[in-house]
Short mmCIF file of C-alpha atoms in Angstrom, two decimals:
data_model
loop_
_atom_site.label_atom_id
_atom_site.label_comp_id
_atom_site.label_asym_id
_atom_site.label_seq_id
_atom_site.Cartn_x
_atom_site.Cartn_y
_atom_site.Cartn_z
CA MET A 1 2.06 32.67 20.71
CA ALA A 2 4.18 29.54 20.31
CA ALA A 3 5.62 28.83 16.90
CA LYS A 4 3.81 26.10 14.97
CA THR A 5 5.63 22.78 15.12
CA HIS A 6 3.37 20.57 12.98
CA ARG A 7 5.21 18.89 10.17
CA THR A 8 5.12 15.92 7.88
CA ALA A 9 8.07 13.90 6.65
CA ALA A 10 7.60 15.35 3.15
CA HIS A 11 7.04 18.95 4.19
CA PRO A 12 8.78 19.84 7.44
CA THR A 13 7.91 23.17 9.03
CA VAL A 14 10.21 26.05 8.11
CA LEU A 15 11.48 27.93 11.16
CA SER A 16 12.31 31.56 10.55
CA THR A 17 15.50 33.14 11.88
CA GLY A 18 13.37 34.90 14.48
CA ALA A 19 11.81 31.62 15.61
CA LEU A 20 15.23 29.98 15.88
CA ASN A 21 16.47 32.96 17.84
CA ARG A 22 13.72 32.75 20.43
CA ALA A 23 13.93 28.97 20.73
CA THR A 24 17.67 29.11 21.32
CA LEU A 25 17.43 31.97 23.80
CA ASP A 26 14.81 30.01 25.74
CA ARG A 27 17.04 26.93 25.93
CA GLN A 28 19.94 29.17 26.95
CA LEU A 29 17.97 30.71 29.86
CA LEU A 30 18.21 34.13 28.21
CA LEU A 31 14.54 34.94 27.60
CA ARG A 32 13.95 34.94 31.35
CA ARG A 33 16.38 34.24 34.15
CA SER A 34 16.15 30.82 35.75
CA ALA A 35 16.01 29.95 39.45
CA MET A 36 18.13 26.81 38.91
CA SER A 37 21.38 26.46 40.84
CA ALA A 38 24.73 27.39 39.32
CA LYS A 39 25.73 23.72 39.20
CA ASP A 40 22.52 22.72 37.43
CA ALA A 41 22.97 25.59 34.97
CA VAL A 42 26.54 24.53 34.14
CA ALA A 43 25.23 21.01 33.49
CA HIS A 44 22.24 22.20 31.44
CA LEU A 45 24.47 24.38 29.24
CA LEU A 46 27.00 21.53 28.87
CA GLY A 47 29.72 23.78 30.20
CA LEU A 48 30.78 27.41 30.10
CA GLN A 49 33.47 28.77 27.79
CA ALA A 50 36.35 29.65 30.13
CA GLN A 51 39.31 30.90 28.10
CA ASN A 52 39.45 33.80 30.54
CA THR A 53 38.64 33.50 34.24
CA LYS A 54 35.71 35.93 34.60
CA PRO A 55 33.40 35.03 31.66
CA PRO A 56 31.86 31.93 33.31
CA TYR A 57 30.57 34.15 36.11
CA PHE A 58 29.07 36.67 33.71
CA GLN A 59 27.54 33.86 31.66
CA LEU A 60 25.67 32.69 34.75
CA TYR A 61 24.71 36.20 35.83
CA ALA A 62 22.98 36.73 32.48
CA ARG A 63 20.97 33.54 32.96
CA LEU A 64 20.19 33.05 36.66
CA THR A 65 18.10 34.96 39.19
CA ASP A 66 19.98 36.37 42.17
CA PHE A 67 23.26 34.82 41.00
CA ASP A 68 26.11 35.19 43.49
CA PRO A 69 29.57 34.68 41.94
CA GLU A 70 30.71 33.01 45.14
CA GLU A 71 28.33 30.13 44.37
CA LEU A 72 30.33 29.11 41.30
CA SER A 73 33.59 29.81 43.11
CA ALA A 74 32.54 27.47 45.92
CA LEU A 75 31.73 24.75 43.39
CA MET A 76 35.24 25.08 42.01
CA GLU A 77 36.76 24.91 45.48
CA SER A 78 34.75 21.79 46.35
CA ARG A 79 35.73 20.26 42.99
CA GLU A 80 32.13 19.93 41.84
CA VAL A 81 33.07 21.89 38.71
CA VAL A 82 36.46 22.06 36.99
CA ARG A 83 38.29 23.94 34.26
CA ILE A 84 39.39 21.55 31.49
CA VAL A 85 40.05 21.59 27.74
CA THR A 86 37.16 19.86 25.96
CA LEU A 87 34.96 21.21 23.16
CA ARG A 88 36.78 22.71 20.17
CA SER A 89 40.06 22.28 22.08
CA THR A 90 38.95 25.16 24.28
CA LEU A 91 39.01 25.54 28.05
CA HIS A 92 35.56 25.09 29.60
CA THR A 93 34.10 25.04 33.06
CA HIS A 94 32.26 21.71 33.41
CA THR A 95 30.61 19.77 36.17
CA ALA A 96 32.79 16.96 37.48
CA ASP A 97 30.51 14.40 35.83
CA ASP A 98 30.73 16.11 32.44
CA ALA A 99 34.49 16.52 32.68
CA LEU A 100 34.77 12.75 33.08
CA THR A 101 32.55 12.00 30.08
CA LEU A 102 32.83 14.87 27.59
CA ARG A 103 36.62 14.80 27.56
CA PRO A 104 36.74 11.10 26.52
CA LEU A 105 34.11 11.88 23.87
CA VAL A 106 36.36 14.49 22.23
CA GLN A 107 39.69 12.80 23.02
CA ALA A 108 40.24 11.57 19.46
CA ALA A 109 39.86 15.14 18.20
CA ARG A 110 42.44 16.34 20.75
CA GLU A 111 44.89 13.71 19.53
CA ARG A 112 44.32 14.70 15.89
CA GLU A 113 45.25 18.23 16.92
CA LEU A 114 48.79 17.00 17.50
CA LYS A 115 49.33 16.74 13.75
CA THR A 116 49.67 20.52 13.70
CA PHE A 117 52.72 20.21 15.97
CA ARG A 118 54.30 17.09 14.47
CA ARG A 119 57.47 18.92 13.33
CA GLY A 120 58.14 20.08 16.87
CA LEU A 121 57.63 16.55 18.16
CA GLU A 122 59.99 14.66 15.87
CA GLY A 123 61.65 11.85 17.77
CA VAL A 124 59.22 12.13 20.69
CA ASP A 125 57.50 8.92 21.82
CA LEU A 126 54.02 10.23 22.59
CA ASP A 127 53.10 7.31 24.82
CA ARG A 128 56.18 7.94 26.92
CA LEU A 129 55.51 11.68 26.94
CA ALA A 130 52.01 11.05 28.28
CA ALA A 131 53.38 8.74 30.98
CA VAL A 132 56.11 11.19 32.03
CA ALA A 133 53.69 14.16 32.08
CA GLU A 134 51.11 12.20 34.07
CA GLU A 135 53.69 11.18 36.66
CA LEU A 136 54.76 14.81 37.03
CA VAL A 137 51.31 16.36 37.45
CA VAL A 138 50.01 13.60 39.71
CA GLU A 139 52.99 14.05 42.03
CA ARG A 140 51.75 17.63 42.47
CA PRO A 141 49.98 20.19 40.28
CA ARG A 142 52.56 21.75 38.01
CA PRO A 143 52.64 25.29 36.61
CA VAL A 144 52.87 25.25 32.83
CA LYS A 145 56.40 26.66 32.80
CA GLU A 146 57.62 23.99 35.21
CA LEU A 147 55.92 21.19 33.27
CA ARG A 148 57.50 22.45 30.05
CA GLU A 149 60.98 22.53 31.61
CA GLU A 150 60.60 19.02 33.01
CA LEU A 151 59.53 17.67 29.62
CA LEU A 152 62.38 19.48 27.88
CA ALA A 153 64.80 17.66 30.15
CA HIS A 154 63.60 14.41 28.54
CA TRP A 155 63.34 15.78 24.98
CA PRO A 156 65.78 18.73 24.70
CA ASP A 157 65.54 18.88 20.90
CA ALA A 158 61.75 19.15 20.80
CA ASP A 159 59.79 22.37 20.47
CA PRO A 160 58.85 23.51 24.01
CA LEU A 161 55.36 24.66 23.03
CA ALA A 162 54.69 21.42 21.16
CA LEU A 163 55.61 19.41 24.27
CA THR A 164 53.12 21.21 26.49
CA VAL A 165 50.41 21.11 23.83
CA ALA A 166 51.02 17.38 23.48
CA ALA A 167 50.65 16.87 27.22
CA ARG A 168 47.38 18.82 27.18
CA CYS A 169 46.06 16.84 24.21
CA LEU A 170 47.10 13.42 25.47
CA LEU A 171 46.02 13.90 29.08
CA PRO A 172 42.77 15.29 30.54
CA LEU A 173 44.44 18.11 32.47
CA VAL A 174 42.48 20.42 34.75
CA GLN A 175 43.49 23.83 36.03
CA VAL A 176 43.44 23.48 39.80
CA THR A 177 42.14 26.11 42.19
CA PRO A 178 42.59 28.89 43.08
CA ARG A 179 42.82 29.51 39.32
CA GLY A 180 39.47 30.79 38.11
CA MET A 181 37.97 31.53 41.52
CA TRP A 182 36.04 34.77 41.96
CA GLY A 183 38.25 37.60 43.19
CA ARG A 184 41.22 35.32 43.90
CA SER A 185 42.44 33.21 40.97
CA GLY A 186 46.15 32.44 40.55
CA GLN A 187 48.60 31.02 38.03
CA VAL A 188 47.72 28.02 35.91
CA ALA A 189 48.72 24.74 37.59
CA LEU A 190 47.78 21.40 36.08
CA THR A 191 46.94 17.89 37.19
CA THR A 192 44.79 15.14 35.71
CA VAL A 193 41.03 15.26 36.12
CA GLU A 194 41.03 11.77 37.63
CA HIS A 195 43.59 12.75 40.28
CA TRP A 196 41.85 16.03 41.08
CA LEU A 197 38.44 14.42 41.44
CA GLY A 198 39.57 11.11 42.91
CA ARG A 199 37.50 9.29 40.28
CA SER A 200 38.28 7.46 37.07
CA ALA A 201 37.21 8.88 33.73
CA GLU A 202 34.37 7.10 31.99
CA PRO A 203 34.95 4.94 28.91
CA VAL A 204 34.44 6.78 25.64
CA PRO A 205 30.65 7.23 25.53
CA ALA A 206 28.39 7.01 22.52
CA PRO A 207 27.56 10.58 21.47
CA ASP A 208 23.80 10.00 21.45
CA ALA A 209 23.13 11.37 24.94
CA THR A 210 25.32 14.41 24.27
CA VAL A 211 23.43 15.15 21.03
CA LEU A 212 20.13 15.09 22.93
CA ARG A 213 21.52 17.37 25.64
CA TYR A 214 22.93 19.70 23.00
CA LEU A 215 19.51 20.01 21.37
CA GLY A 216 18.03 20.75 24.79
CA ALA A 217 20.43 23.67 25.24
CA PHE A 218 21.07 24.87 21.67
CA GLY A 219 18.30 23.44 19.45
CA PRO A 220 16.72 23.28 17.01
CA ALA A 221 20.00 22.52 15.27
CA SER A 222 21.59 20.81 12.29
CA VAL A 223 24.23 18.11 12.17
CA MET A 224 26.79 20.77 11.23
CA ASP A 225 25.70 22.92 14.16
CA PHE A 226 26.41 20.10 16.60
CA GLN A 227 29.77 19.38 14.98
CA ALA A 228 30.77 23.05 15.18
CA TRP A 229 29.87 23.16 18.87
CA ALA A 230 31.59 19.91 19.80
CA GLY A 231 34.55 20.10 17.47
CA LEU A 232 33.66 16.64 16.14
CA THR A 233 33.10 15.27 12.64
CA ARG A 234 31.08 12.48 11.03
CA THR A 235 28.14 12.54 13.42
CA LYS A 236 25.40 12.34 10.80
CA GLU A 237 24.84 8.67 11.59
CA VAL A 238 24.16 9.61 15.22
CA PHE A 239 21.34 11.94 14.16
CA GLU A 240 19.99 9.27 11.82
CA ARG A 241 19.95 6.81 14.70
CA LEU A 242 18.08 9.33 16.84
CA ARG A 243 15.73 10.50 14.06
CA PRO A 244 12.72 8.44 15.24
CA ARG A 245 12.91 10.23 18.61
CA LEU A 246 13.20 13.73 17.16
CA LEU A 247 11.20 16.32 15.25
CA THR A 248 12.65 17.74 12.06
CA PHE A 249 12.34 21.24 10.60
CA ARG A 250 14.01 23.36 7.93
CA ASP A 251 15.55 26.76 8.29
CA GLU A 252 14.99 29.52 5.73
CA ARG A 253 17.94 28.21 3.70
CA GLY A 254 16.49 24.70 3.56
CA VAL A 255 18.93 23.13 6.03
CA GLU A 256 17.43 20.26 8.03
CA LEU A 257 17.15 20.92 11.76
CA PHE A 258 16.54 18.40 14.53
CA ASP A 259 14.86 19.02 17.87
CA LEU A 260 13.43 17.36 20.95
CA PRO A 261 9.67 16.89 20.66
CA ASP A 262 8.87 18.53 24.01
CA ALA A 263 11.40 21.38 23.81
CA PRO A 264 10.09 24.97 23.93
CA ARG A 265 9.82 26.85 20.64
CA PRO A 266 8.32 30.25 21.47
CA GLY A 267 7.19 32.47 18.65
CA PRO A 268 9.50 35.08 17.10
CA GLY A 269 7.49 37.89 18.69
CA THR A 270 8.24 36.72 22.23
CA PRO A 271 9.86 39.60 24.17
CA ALA A 272 13.63 39.24 24.62
CA PRO A 273 15.14 41.59 27.21
CA PRO A 274 18.67 42.93 26.72
CA ARG A 275 21.43 40.68 28.01
CA PHE A 276 25.13 41.36 28.52
CA LEU A 277 27.20 38.35 27.48
CA PRO A 278 30.94 38.07 28.13
CA GLU A 279 33.50 37.35 25.44
CA PHE A 280 33.32 33.84 23.98
CA ASP A 281 29.87 33.02 25.36
CA ASN A 282 28.88 29.64 23.92
CA LEU A 283 25.60 31.09 22.66
CA LEU A 284 27.68 32.90 20.04
CA LEU A 285 29.79 29.83 19.21
CA GLY A 286 27.33 26.96 19.46
CA HIS A 287 26.24 26.70 15.81
CA ALA A 288 27.80 26.47 12.38
CA ASP A 289 25.20 28.97 11.16
CA ARG A 290 25.20 31.72 13.77
CA THR A 291 22.72 34.04 12.06
CA ARG A 292 20.06 32.99 14.57
CA VAL A 293 21.92 35.22 17.05
CA ILE A 294 24.45 37.25 15.04
CA PRO A 295 23.06 39.30 12.14
CA ALA A 296 25.15 38.83 9.01
CA VAL A 297 26.13 42.50 9.06
CA ASN A 298 27.66 42.02 12.55
CA LYS A 299 29.64 38.88 11.82
CA GLY A 300 33.11 39.14 13.35
CA ARG A 301 32.34 42.38 15.17
CA ASN A 302 32.72 41.00 18.71
CA GLY A 303 36.26 42.31 18.68
CA VAL A 304 39.28 43.24 16.61
CA GLY A 305 42.25 40.95 16.05
CA ASN A 306 42.91 38.87 19.17
CA GLN A 307 40.99 41.26 21.41
CA ALA A 308 37.41 40.16 22.12
CA TYR A 309 34.74 42.14 23.94
CA GLY A 310 31.43 41.40 25.54
CA SER A 311 28.31 41.22 23.39
CA VAL A 312 24.95 42.84 24.07
CA LEU A 313 21.82 41.05 22.90
CA ILE A 314 19.18 43.59 21.87
CA ASP A 315 15.80 42.11 21.00
CA GLY A 316 17.58 38.76 21.02
CA PHE A 317 20.38 39.56 18.57
CA PHE A 318 23.98 40.68 18.93
CA ASP A 319 23.80 44.40 18.19
CA ALA A 320 26.33 46.05 20.54
CA VAL A 321 29.65 45.44 22.28
CA TRP A 322 30.53 46.41 25.84
CA ARG A 323 33.45 46.75 28.23
CA VAL A 324 33.99 47.78 31.85
CA GLU A 325 36.79 49.99 33.09
CA ARG A 326 37.59 51.23 36.60
CA ASP A 327 38.29 54.83 37.54
CA GLY A 328 39.01 54.68 41.24
CA GLY A 329 35.85 53.54 42.95
CA THR A 330 33.72 53.97 39.82
CA ALA A 331 32.94 51.17 37.38
CA ILE A 332 32.38 52.61 33.91
CA LEU A 333 30.47 50.40 31.48
CA THR A 334 30.57 51.58 27.87
CA VAL A 335 28.12 50.24 25.31
CA GLN A 336 29.00 50.63 21.64
CA PRO A 337 25.86 50.03 19.54
CA LEU A 338 26.23 48.47 16.11
CA ARG A 339 22.97 50.02 14.90
CA ASN A 340 20.80 52.96 15.81
CA LEU A 341 18.90 52.38 19.04
CA VAL A 342 15.52 53.83 19.95
CA ARG A 343 14.98 55.53 23.29
CA ASP A 344 13.28 52.54 24.93
CA GLU A 345 16.14 50.24 23.92
CA ARG A 346 18.70 52.61 25.44
CA ALA A 347 16.69 52.79 28.65
CA GLU A 348 16.40 49.00 28.94
CA ILE A 349 20.10 48.52 28.20
CA THR A 350 21.06 51.15 30.77
CA GLY A 351 18.92 49.48 33.42
CA GLU A 352 20.35 46.03 32.74
CA ALA A 353 23.90 47.41 32.73
CA ALA A 354 23.40 49.16 36.07
CA ARG A 355 22.04 45.99 37.66
CA MET A 356 24.99 43.97 36.37
CA LEU A 357 27.52 46.47 37.72
CA THR A 358 25.84 46.34 41.11
CA ALA A 359 25.89 42.54 41.23
CA MET A 360 29.22 41.83 39.55
CA THR A 361 31.59 44.57 40.72
CA ASP A 362 32.62 45.95 44.10
CA ALA A 363 32.59 49.52 42.79
CA THR A 364 30.90 52.12 44.99
CA ASP A 365 29.75 54.14 41.97
CA HIS A 366 28.53 53.10 38.52
CA ASP A 367 28.48 54.94 35.21
CA VAL A 368 26.79 53.55 32.09
CA ARG A 369 27.71 55.27 28.83
CA PHE A 370 27.03 54.88 25.12
CA GLY A 371 30.10 55.58 23.03
CA THR A 372 32.77 54.24 20.71
CA PHE A 373 35.83 52.35 21.95
CA LEU A 374 36.30 49.80 19.17
CA ASP A 375 37.58 50.80 15.73
CA TYR A 376 36.71 48.19 13.13
CA GLY A 377 38.72 49.95 10.46
CA ASP A 378 35.88 49.94 7.94
#
């Protein structure tokens, strides 16, 4: 049964954590797999977190029917999707259209990031640095080490890391193929998004359309949720401008949430099958208040230190971590539950894990285990 959405301005409907969970999973294509294409899914999700090369493929496998990793790889090769630093100063896989619009939207935030490196950039003319770096990477895609060395030749007293960070912040640099392609990849080599795509970037857009798309993929959500996802600040006026077009709710803490009137909001009892998400999946990072997906007791338990692991959604919530290892021709997937699981949950998780190993590895044999590989030290 769908969750009630009736509300008045004085008494907006309160959405429980369970209702928010199911609504978000539905928008994220995680309640049931979608038949949409990989390109359409990348656009719908406003990009895939891509700090590592494999997670974008696993993000799509968890969401699409009959997903073939070569489909996304082909999109990269044809330059219909690209790897570029955008949201939260993090590398994402975006459609070409989004790369040319989302990056200008967050450009001011990327330039503010340079304040962290100002000591290493003393005496560096940032406008000249941008011009020199652009000339270098447009001449041909440059590996990071080579770009750093070329910049150091102009500014030998500057901090090498600060120079490359400055180039990344000032210019919309993409990682060119074969980096990130399925089963091939390669070292990071950079050029500008305009040069790679043969198209000019769009002028800085108003954020209104992006807010509406965000709600379609992550809503219902608060102003702070959007800001956490985008890495932007001071967007309350955007939501106020859009308020007449939106529904409003409250969460159980009283925080105001906005949503599209025709967006799905299934009830909290809607079945949610287990899903294996890779490290840094945007579902887990797309809100300021992540309790709609991550129980408070499991906060920060996706990994230890700088090492992150995959997350298993059980009944819609993050309640286990997972990893895959190879032993010869066998792919071994280990699930470490973060709570006691009943027999039916273990059976469903095992089935989903076996299907993923079949689709996403070339191993001739598969082994799904429940065990402990991560020591939280508590």
